Amino acid sequence: MKKQILAAAIAASSLFAAVAPNVAQAADYKVDVAGAHASVQFKIKHLGYSWLLGRFNTFDGGFSYDAKSPNASQINMVIDTASLDSNHAERDKHLKSDDFLDVKKFPKATFQSQSMAFTDAHNGTVTGDFTLKGVTKTITFPVTKIGEGSDPWGGYRVGFTGETDLKLTDYGITTNLGPASTHVQMTLNIEGVRQ
Amino acid sequence: MLKNTKTAYGWVAILLHWLMALTIFGMFGLGLYMVELTYYDAWYKGSLDLHKSIGILLLGLLFIRTLWRCININPDSADEHASKFELKSAHLVHLGLYLLMFTLMLTGYLISTADGRGINVFELFTIPAIPFSIDNQEDIAGDIHEILAWALIILAGVHGLAAIKHHFINKNNTLVRMFKVKK
């Protein structure tokens, strides 16, 4: 995965180097999971009467990004599905069972970007392969850059947020939760530390 | 007669035995049934609340039963011709049943309390959670709970078959004395 990103980053930067020799190389960022400046959250309607929120506590990822050529960015994320946490042990147990995510059989969910299309300095869409419960689908969703710059401890950081709606049955989750709960909203908030 | 004697069980032991036996078999059926229910079944929530409430009461009964057994006489085998092997295995099965009952109820408790929530018993009182938990406790405890439940039912079946064998083949008092108290 890292090699792929690196290769893509090198390919992208050499491409730009040919067009605009002064453009800096895209930098690699590691998602700050150690400092927990990142989250993977989900949100689904309960009976159609309220929102139920949960999150995945364990995940990792990295991305390459350069503000001067944002469309050359790449991102990959790996989510540990067994780390699901909806603040209710009995519900978590059920959601991790084969009625829903079957985390024993499918311990990882992954996202690997293919292309990025920024319309301005902050807003864009990302397209990539998302794998959940063994099903891989190409999805496109909007992303927003929140900000970037030096941190007070000698590092350099940039952060994004993205949100997408997933249809449960697309990923083999067929347990009936009712007509209001056929889709789950996934929110990714990440802050990367430049390597 | 409430207490046991050297040859017979008293009412307390007999009542505790049958009350727990029937309830445990009922709980096994309820457990198998409730995990198959889907979200829109009316019993989806109620069945689990009932299972947890009865489970806590069973644990209470188990403590009382163990205490009663410890402070009471244990009747000798009703089979005078029992071999050493038979006596030993009967004893081991009894010990196994107690251990399985205790660990089964403990793992059930650990599933429901993994997030720090207590167990509400028939909306009368709440048994609090222990103040610490391990990663994925609800999954680990859940897997063990299921295995122990099957083990307990199978071992109880062995225990029951042995009693029936004593009644019909050895023609002794083993089964009968679990139903009535000597006057």
CSV table of C-alpha atoms in Angstrom, one decimal:
chain,number,residue,atom,x,y,z
A,1,MET,CA,0.0,0.0,0.0
A,2,LYS,CA,2.7,2.4,1.0
A,3,LYS,CA,4.7,1.5,-2.1
A,4,GLN,CA,1.7,2.2,-4.2
A,5,ILE,CA,1.2,5.6,-2.8
A,6,LEU,CA,4.9,6.4,-3.1
A,7,ALA,CA,4.9,5.2,-6.7
A,8,ALA,CA,1.8,7.3,-7.4
A,9,ALA,CA,3.3,10.3,-5.7
A,10,ILE,CA,6.5,10.0,-7.6
A,11,ALA,CA,4.6,9.5,-10.9
A,12,ALA,CA,2.4,12.5,-10.1
A,13,SER,CA,5.2,14.7,-9.1
A,14,SER,CA,7.4,13.7,-12.1
A,15,LEU,CA,4.4,14.5,-14.4
A,16,PHE,CA,4.1,17.9,-12.8
A,17,ALA,CA,7.8,18.4,-12.8
A,18,ALA,CA,7.7,18.0,-16.6
A,19,VAL,CA,4.9,20.6,-16.9
A,20,ALA,CA,5.9,23.0,-14.2
A,21,PRO,CA,9.4,22.3,-12.9
A,22,ASN,CA,9.0,24.5,-9.9
A,23,VAL,CA,6.2,22.6,-8.2
A,24,ALA,CA,7.2,20.9,-5.0
A,25,GLN,CA,6.9,17.2,-4.6
A,26,ALA,CA,3.6,15.9,-2.9
A,27,ALA,CA,4.4,15.1,0.7
A,28,ASP,CA,3.4,11.9,2.5
A,29,TYR,CA,1.2,12.2,5.5
A,30,LYS,CA,0.4,9.7,8.2
A,31,VAL,CA,-3.0,9.9,9.8
A,32,ASP,CA,-2.6,11.0,13.4
A,33,VAL,CA,-4.2,8.0,15.0
A,34,ALA,CA,-1.7,8.0,17.8
A,35,GLY,CA,-2.9,11.4,18.9
A,36,ALA,CA,-6.5,10.5,18.0
A,37,HIS,CA,-6.9,13.5,15.7
A,38,ALA,CA,-9.0,11.4,13.4
A,39,SER,CA,-12.2,9.5,13.6
A,40,VAL,CA,-14.4,7.1,11.6
A,41,GLN,CA,-18.0,7.6,12.5
A,42,PHE,CA,-21.3,6.1,11.4
A,43,LYS,CA,-24.8,7.3,11.7
A,44,ILE,CA,-28.0,5.5,11.0
A,45,LYS,CA,-31.6,6.2,11.7
A,46,HIS,CA,-33.2,4.2,14.5
A,47,LEU,CA,-36.7,3.2,13.4
A,48,GLY,CA,-36.8,6.5,11.5
A,49,TYR,CA,-37.3,8.4,14.8
A,50,SER,CA,-33.7,9.4,15.7
A,51,TRP,CA,-30.1,9.2,14.7
A,52,LEU,CA,-27.9,6.5,16.2
A,53,LEU,CA,-24.2,7.3,16.2
A,54,GLY,CA,-21.3,5.0,16.5
A,55,ARG,CA,-17.6,4.8,15.5
A,56,PHE,CA,-14.7,2.5,14.8
A,57,ASN,CA,-12.0,3.0,17.3
A,58,THR,CA,-9.1,1.3,15.5
A,59,PHE,CA,-8.0,2.3,12.0
A,60,ASP,CA,-5.0,3.5,10.3
A,61,GLY,CA,-4.1,5.3,7.1
A,62,GLY,CA,-2.0,7.7,5.1
A,63,PHE,CA,-2.2,10.1,2.3
A,64,SER,CA,-0.1,12.2,0.0
A,65,TYR,CA,-1.1,15.8,-0.6
A,66,ASP,CA,0.3,19.0,-2.0
A,67,ALA,CA,-1.8,22.2,-2.0
A,68,LYS,CA,-0.2,23.1,-5.3
A,69,SER,CA,-1.4,20.0,-7.1
A,70,PRO,CA,-4.3,18.6,-4.9
A,71,ASN,CA,-5.6,16.4,-7.7
A,72,ALA,CA,-2.5,14.3,-7.4
A,73,SER,CA,-3.4,13.3,-3.8
A,74,GLN,CA,-3.8,9.8,-2.8
A,75,ILE,CA,-5.4,8.3,0.4
A,76,ASN,CA,-5.7,4.9,1.9
A,77,MET,CA,-7.5,3.8,5.1
A,78,VAL,CA,-7.8,0.5,6.9
A,79,ILE,CA,-10.5,0.1,9.5
A,80,ASP,CA,-10.6,-2.7,12.1
A,81,THR,CA,-14.2,-3.7,12.0
A,82,ALA,CA,-14.1,-5.4,15.4
A,83,SER,CA,-13.4,-2.0,17.0
A,84,LEU,CA,-17.0,-0.9,16.4
A,85,ASP,CA,-18.4,1.1,19.3
A,86,SER,CA,-21.9,2.4,19.6
A,87,ASN,CA,-21.7,2.8,23.4
A,88,HIS,CA,-23.8,-0.3,24.0
A,89,ALA,CA,-22.1,-3.7,24.4
A,90,GLU,CA,-25.2,-5.8,23.5
A,91,ARG,CA,-25.8,-3.8,20.3
A,92,ASP,CA,-22.0,-3.8,19.4
A,93,LYS,CA,-22.0,-7.6,19.8
A,94,HIS,CA,-25.0,-7.9,17.4
A,95,LEU,CA,-23.5,-5.4,14.9
A,96,LYS,CA,-20.3,-7.4,14.9
A,97,SER,CA,-22.1,-10.7,14.4
A,98,ASP,CA,-22.9,-12.3,11.1
A,99,ASP,CA,-26.3,-10.6,11.1
A,100,PHE,CA,-24.4,-7.4,10.2
A,101,LEU,CA,-20.6,-6.9,9.7
A,102,ASP,CA,-19.4,-10.5,10.5
A,103,VAL,CA,-16.1,-9.1,11.8
A,104,LYS,CA,-14.6,-12.6,12.4
A,105,LYS,CA,-14.8,-13.3,8.7
A,106,PHE,CA,-14.2,-9.8,7.5
A,107,PRO,CA,-11.9,-8.1,10.1
A,108,LYS,CA,-10.9,-5.2,7.8
A,109,ALA,CA,-12.7,-2.5,5.8
A,110,THR,CA,-10.5,-0.6,3.4
A,111,PHE,CA,-10.5,2.5,1.2
A,112,GLN,CA,-8.0,3.1,-1.6
A,113,SER,CA,-8.4,6.2,-3.6
A,114,GLN,CA,-8.1,6.2,-7.4
A,115,SER,CA,-8.6,9.9,-8.3
A,116,MET,CA,-9.2,13.2,-6.7
A,117,ALA,CA,-10.9,16.2,-8.2
A,118,PHE,CA,-10.6,19.5,-6.3
A,119,THR,CA,-12.9,22.3,-7.6
A,120,ASP,CA,-11.2,25.0,-5.4
A,121,ALA,CA,-8.6,25.1,-2.7
A,122,HIS,CA,-10.8,23.4,-0.1
A,123,ASN,CA,-13.5,21.4,-1.9
A,124,GLY,CA,-13.3,18.3,-4.0
A,125,THR,CA,-14.5,14.8,-4.6
A,126,VAL,CA,-12.6,11.6,-4.1
A,127,THR,CA,-13.2,8.4,-6.0
A,128,GLY,CA,-11.8,5.1,-4.9
A,129,ASP,CA,-12.4,1.4,-4.0
A,130,PHE,CA,-14.2,0.8,-0.7
A,131,THR,CA,-14.2,-2.7,0.7
A,132,LEU,CA,-16.7,-3.7,3.4
A,133,LYS,CA,-17.7,-7.3,4.4
A,134,GLY,CA,-15.7,-8.6,1.5
A,135,VAL,CA,-17.6,-6.5,-1.1
A,136,THR,CA,-15.5,-3.9,-3.1
A,137,LYS,CA,-17.3,-1.0,-4.7
A,138,THR,CA,-16.1,2.1,-6.4
A,139,ILE,CA,-17.5,5.1,-4.6
A,140,THR,CA,-17.3,8.9,-5.0
A,141,PHE,CA,-17.9,11.3,-2.2
A,142,PRO,CA,-17.2,15.0,-1.4
A,143,VAL,CA,-14.2,15.9,0.7
A,144,THR,CA,-13.3,19.2,2.3
A,145,LYS,CA,-9.9,20.4,3.4
A,146,ILE,CA,-10.3,22.0,6.8
A,147,GLY,CA,-6.9,23.6,7.1
A,148,GLU,CA,-3.1,23.1,7.0
A,149,GLY,CA,0.0,24.5,8.5
A,150,SER,CA,2.7,24.1,11.1
A,151,ASP,CA,1.8,22.7,14.5
A,152,PRO,CA,3.3,24.1,17.8
A,153,TRP,CA,5.6,21.1,18.2
A,154,GLY,CA,7.7,21.3,15.0
A,155,GLY,CA,5.5,19.3,12.7
A,156,TYR,CA,3.3,20.1,9.7
A,157,ARG,CA,-0.3,19.0,9.5
A,158,VAL,CA,-3.3,19.0,7.2
A,159,GLY,CA,-6.8,17.9,7.9
A,160,PHE,CA,-9.8,16.8,5.8
A,161,THR,CA,-13.4,15.7,6.3
A,162,GLY,CA,-15.5,13.5,4.1
A,163,GLU,CA,-18.9,12.0,4.2
A,164,THR,CA,-20.7,9.4,2.2
A,165,ASP,CA,-23.9,7.4,2.3
A,166,LEU,CA,-23.7,3.6,2.0
A,167,LYS,CA,-26.6,1.3,1.1
A,168,LEU,CA,-26.4,-1.6,3.6
A,169,THR,CA,-27.5,-4.2,1.1
A,170,ASP,CA,-24.8,-3.2,-1.4
A,171,TYR,CA,-22.3,-4.7,1.1
A,172,GLY,CA,-24.2,-7.8,1.9
A,173,ILE,CA,-25.8,-6.5,5.1
A,174,THR,CA,-29.4,-7.8,4.5
A,175,THR,CA,-30.8,-7.7,8.1
A,176,ASN,CA,-33.9,-5.7,8.0
A,177,LEU,CA,-33.7,-2.6,10.1
A,178,GLY,CA,-36.8,-1.0,8.6
A,179,PRO,CA,-37.5,1.3,5.7
A,180,ALA,CA,-35.9,4.4,7.3
A,181,SER,CA,-32.6,2.6,8.0
A,182,THR,CA,-31.5,1.2,4.7
A,183,HIS,CA,-28.5,3.5,4.4
A,184,VAL,CA,-25.7,4.4,6.8
A,185,GLN,CA,-23.8,7.7,6.8
A,186,MET,CA,-20.1,7.4,7.2
A,187,THR,CA,-18.0,10.4,8.3
A,188,LEU,CA,-14.2,10.4,8.1
A,189,ASN,CA,-12.3,13.1,9.9
A,190,ILE,CA,-8.5,12.9,9.5
A,191,GLU,CA,-5.5,15.0,10.4
A,192,GLY,CA,-2.3,13.9,8.8
A,193,VAL,CA,1.2,14.6,10.1
A,194,ARG,CA,3.8,15.2,7.3
A,195,GLN,CA,6.5,12.5,7.3
B,1,MET,CA,-38.2,-32.3,56.8
B,2,LEU,CA,-36.2,-29.3,55.5
B,3,LYS,CA,-32.6,-30.6,55.9
B,4,ASN,CA,-30.8,-33.5,54.3
B,5,THR,CA,-30.1,-36.7,56.1
B,6,LYS,CA,-27.5,-39.4,55.5
B,7,THR,CA,-30.0,-41.3,53.3
B,8,ALA,CA,-32.3,-38.6,51.9
B,9,TYR,CA,-32.6,-35.1,50.5
B,10,GLY,CA,-34.7,-32.5,52.4
B,11,TRP,CA,-37.3,-30.2,50.8
B,12,VAL,CA,-34.9,-27.2,50.4
B,13,ALA,CA,-32.4,-29.2,48.4
B,14,ILE,CA,-35.1,-30.9,46.3
B,15,LEU,CA,-36.9,-27.6,45.6
B,16,LEU,CA,-33.7,-25.8,44.6
B,17,HIS,CA,-32.7,-28.7,42.4
B,18,TRP,CA,-35.9,-28.9,40.4
B,19,LEU,CA,-36.6,-25.1,40.3
B,20,MET,CA,-33.1,-24.6,38.9
B,21,ALA,CA,-33.3,-27.6,36.5
B,22,LEU,CA,-36.5,-26.4,34.9
B,23,THR,CA,-35.4,-22.8,34.8
B,24,ILE,CA,-32.1,-23.6,33.2
B,25,PHE,CA,-33.7,-25.8,30.5
B,26,GLY,CA,-36.2,-23.0,29.9
B,27,MET,CA,-33.4,-20.4,29.7
B,28,PHE,CA,-31.5,-22.6,27.2
B,29,GLY,CA,-34.6,-22.6,24.9
B,30,LEU,CA,-35.2,-18.9,25.4
B,31,GLY,CA,-31.6,-18.2,24.6
B,32,LEU,CA,-31.6,-20.2,21.4
B,33,TYR,CA,-34.9,-18.6,20.4
B,34,MET,CA,-34.1,-15.0,21.2
B,35,VAL,CA,-30.9,-14.8,19.2
B,36,GLU,CA,-32.9,-15.8,16.0
B,37,LEU,CA,-35.4,-12.9,16.5
B,38,THR,CA,-35.1,-10.0,14.1
B,39,TYR,CA,-35.3,-6.3,14.9
B,40,TYR,CA,-39.0,-6.0,14.2
B,41,ASP,CA,-40.1,-9.0,16.3
B,42,ALA,CA,-42.2,-7.7,19.2
B,43,TRP,CA,-40.1,-10.0,21.5
B,44,TYR,CA,-36.7,-8.8,20.3
B,45,LYS,CA,-36.2,-6.6,23.3
B,46,GLY,CA,-38.4,-8.3,25.9
B,47,SER,CA,-36.8,-11.8,25.4
B,48,LEU,CA,-33.4,-10.5,26.2
B,49,ASP,CA,-34.6,-8.5,29.3
B,50,LEU,CA,-36.3,-11.6,30.5
B,51,HIS,CA,-33.2,-13.8,29.9
B,52,LYS,CA,-31.0,-11.4,31.8
B,53,SER,CA,-33.4,-11.0,34.7
B,54,ILE,CA,-34.0,-14.7,35.2
B,55,GLY,CA,-30.2,-15.3,34.8
B,56,ILE,CA,-29.4,-13.0,37.7
B,57,LEU,CA,-32.1,-14.7,39.9
B,58,LEU,CA,-30.6,-18.1,38.9
B,59,LEU,CA,-27.2,-16.8,40.1
B,60,GLY,CA,-28.7,-15.9,43.4
B,61,LEU,CA,-30.3,-19.3,43.7
B,62,LEU,CA,-26.9,-20.9,42.8
B,63,PHE,CA,-25.2,-19.1,45.7
B,64,ILE,CA,-28.0,-20.1,48.1
B,65,ARG,CA,-27.8,-23.7,46.8
B,66,THR,CA,-24.0,-23.9,47.2
B,67,LEU,CA,-24.2,-22.4,50.7
B,68,TRP,CA,-27.0,-24.9,51.6
B,69,ARG,CA,-24.9,-27.8,50.3
B,70,CYS,CA,-21.9,-26.7,52.3
B,71,ILE,CA,-23.7,-26.3,55.7
B,72,ASN,CA,-25.8,-29.5,55.2
B,73,ILE,CA,-25.2,-33.2,55.2
B,74,ASN,CA,-24.7,-34.8,51.8
B,75,PRO,CA,-26.7,-38.0,51.4
B,76,ASP,CA,-24.7,-41.1,50.6
B,77,SER,CA,-25.3,-42.8,47.2
B,78,ALA,CA,-28.6,-44.5,47.0
B,79,ASP,CA,-26.9,-47.4,45.1
B,80,GLU,CA,-25.3,-49.7,47.7
B,81,HIS,CA,-23.6,-51.6,44.9
B,82,ALA,CA,-22.1,-48.6,43.2
B,83,SER,CA,-18.5,-49.2,42.1
B,84,LYS,CA,-15.8,-46.7,43.0
B,85,PHE,CA,-15.8,-45.6,39.4
B,86,GLU,CA,-19.5,-44.9,39.5
B,87,LEU,CA,-19.2,-42.9,42.7
B,88,LYS,CA,-16.3,-41.0,41.4
B,89,SER,CA,-17.9,-40.1,38.1
B,90,ALA,CA,-21.2,-39.1,39.8
B,91,HIS,CA,-19.3,-36.8,42.0
B,92,LEU,CA,-17.3,-35.3,39.1
B,93,VAL,CA,-20.5,-34.7,37.1
B,94,HIS,CA,-22.1,-32.9,40.1
B,95,LEU,CA,-19.0,-30.8,40.4
B,96,GLY,CA,-19.0,-30.1,36.7
B,97,LEU,CA,-22.6,-29.0,36.8
B,98,TYR,CA,-21.9,-26.5,39.6
B,99,LEU,CA,-18.8,-25.1,37.8
B,100,LEU,CA,-20.7,-24.9,34.5
B,101,MET,CA,-23.7,-23.2,36.1
B,102,PHE,CA,-21.4,-20.6,37.7
B,103,THR,CA,-19.2,-19.9,34.7
B,104,LEU,CA,-22.3,-19.8,32.4
B,105,MET,CA,-24.0,-17.2,34.5
B,106,LEU,CA,-20.8,-15.2,35.0
B,107,THR,CA,-20.2,-15.0,31.2
B,108,GLY,CA,-23.8,-13.9,30.7
B,109,TYR,CA,-23.3,-11.1,33.2
B,110,LEU,CA,-20.0,-10.1,31.4
B,111,ILE,CA,-21.7,-9.8,28.0
B,112,SER,CA,-24.4,-7.4,29.3
B,113,THR,CA,-22.1,-5.4,31.5
B,114,ALA,CA,-19.2,-5.0,29.1
B,115,ASP,CA,-20.0,-1.3,28.5
B,116,GLY,CA,-20.4,-0.5,32.2
B,117,ARG,CA,-24.2,-0.8,32.2
B,118,GLY,CA,-25.7,-2.8,35.0
B,119,ILE,CA,-28.3,-5.5,34.6
B,120,ASN,CA,-31.9,-4.4,35.5
B,121,VAL,CA,-33.8,-7.3,37.1
B,122,PHE,CA,-37.5,-7.2,36.2
B,123,GLU,CA,-37.2,-3.4,36.7
B,124,LEU,CA,-37.0,-4.0,40.5
B,125,PHE,CA,-33.3,-3.6,41.1
B,126,THR,CA,-30.1,-3.3,39.2
B,127,ILE,CA,-26.9,-5.3,39.5
B,128,PRO,CA,-24.0,-3.0,38.7
B,129,ALA,CA,-21.2,-3.7,36.3
B,130,ILE,CA,-17.7,-4.3,37.5
B,131,PRO,CA,-15.6,-1.2,37.0
B,132,PHE,CA,-13.3,-2.6,34.4
B,133,SER,CA,-13.6,-4.5,31.1
B,134,ILE,CA,-11.4,-6.0,28.5
B,135,ASP,CA,-11.3,-5.4,24.7
B,136,ASN,CA,-14.3,-7.0,22.9
B,137,GLN,CA,-15.5,-8.4,26.2
B,138,GLU,CA,-19.0,-8.8,24.8
B,139,ASP,CA,-17.8,-11.0,21.9
B,140,ILE,CA,-15.4,-13.2,24.0
B,141,ALA,CA,-17.9,-13.6,26.8
B,142,GLY,CA,-20.6,-14.3,24.3
B,143,ASP,CA,-18.7,-17.1,22.5
B,144,ILE,CA,-17.9,-18.7,25.9
B,145,HIS,CA,-21.5,-18.3,27.1
B,146,GLU,CA,-22.8,-20.2,24.1
B,147,ILE,CA,-20.3,-23.1,24.4
B,148,LEU,CA,-20.9,-23.4,28.2
B,149,ALA,CA,-24.7,-23.4,27.7
B,150,TRP,CA,-24.4,-26.4,25.3
B,151,ALA,CA,-21.9,-28.1,27.7
B,152,LEU,CA,-24.3,-27.6,30.7
B,153,ILE,CA,-27.3,-29.0,28.8
B,154,ILE,CA,-25.3,-32.0,27.6
B,155,LEU,CA,-23.9,-32.7,31.1
B,156,ALA,CA,-27.3,-32.3,32.7
B,157,GLY,CA,-28.6,-34.8,30.1
B,158,VAL,CA,-25.9,-37.3,31.1
B,159,HIS,CA,-26.8,-36.6,34.8
B,160,GLY,CA,-30.5,-37.2,34.0
B,161,LEU,CA,-29.8,-40.4,32.0
B,162,ALA,CA,-27.7,-41.8,34.8
B,163,ALA,CA,-30.7,-41.2,37.2
B,164,ILE,CA,-33.1,-43.0,34.8
B,165,LYS,CA,-30.6,-45.9,34.5
B,166,HIS,CA,-30.5,-46.2,38.3
B,167,HIS,CA,-34.3,-46.2,38.4
B,168,PHE,CA,-35.1,-48.7,35.7
B,169,ILE,CA,-31.9,-50.8,35.4
B,170,ASN,CA,-30.4,-50.8,38.9
B,171,LYS,CA,-33.9,-50.4,40.4
B,172,ASN,CA,-32.8,-48.3,43.4
B,173,ASN,CA,-33.9,-45.1,45.1
B,174,THR,CA,-31.7,-42.6,43.3
B,175,LEU,CA,-34.5,-40.9,41.2
B,176,VAL,CA,-37.4,-41.4,43.6
B,177,ARG,CA,-35.6,-39.7,46.5
B,178,MET,CA,-35.3,-36.5,44.4
B,179,PHE,CA,-39.1,-36.3,44.3
B,180,LYS,CA,-40.2,-37.1,47.8
B,181,VAL,CA,-39.0,-36.7,51.4
B,182,LYS,CA,-38.9,-39.6,53.8
B,183,LYS,CA,-41.4,-39.1,56.6
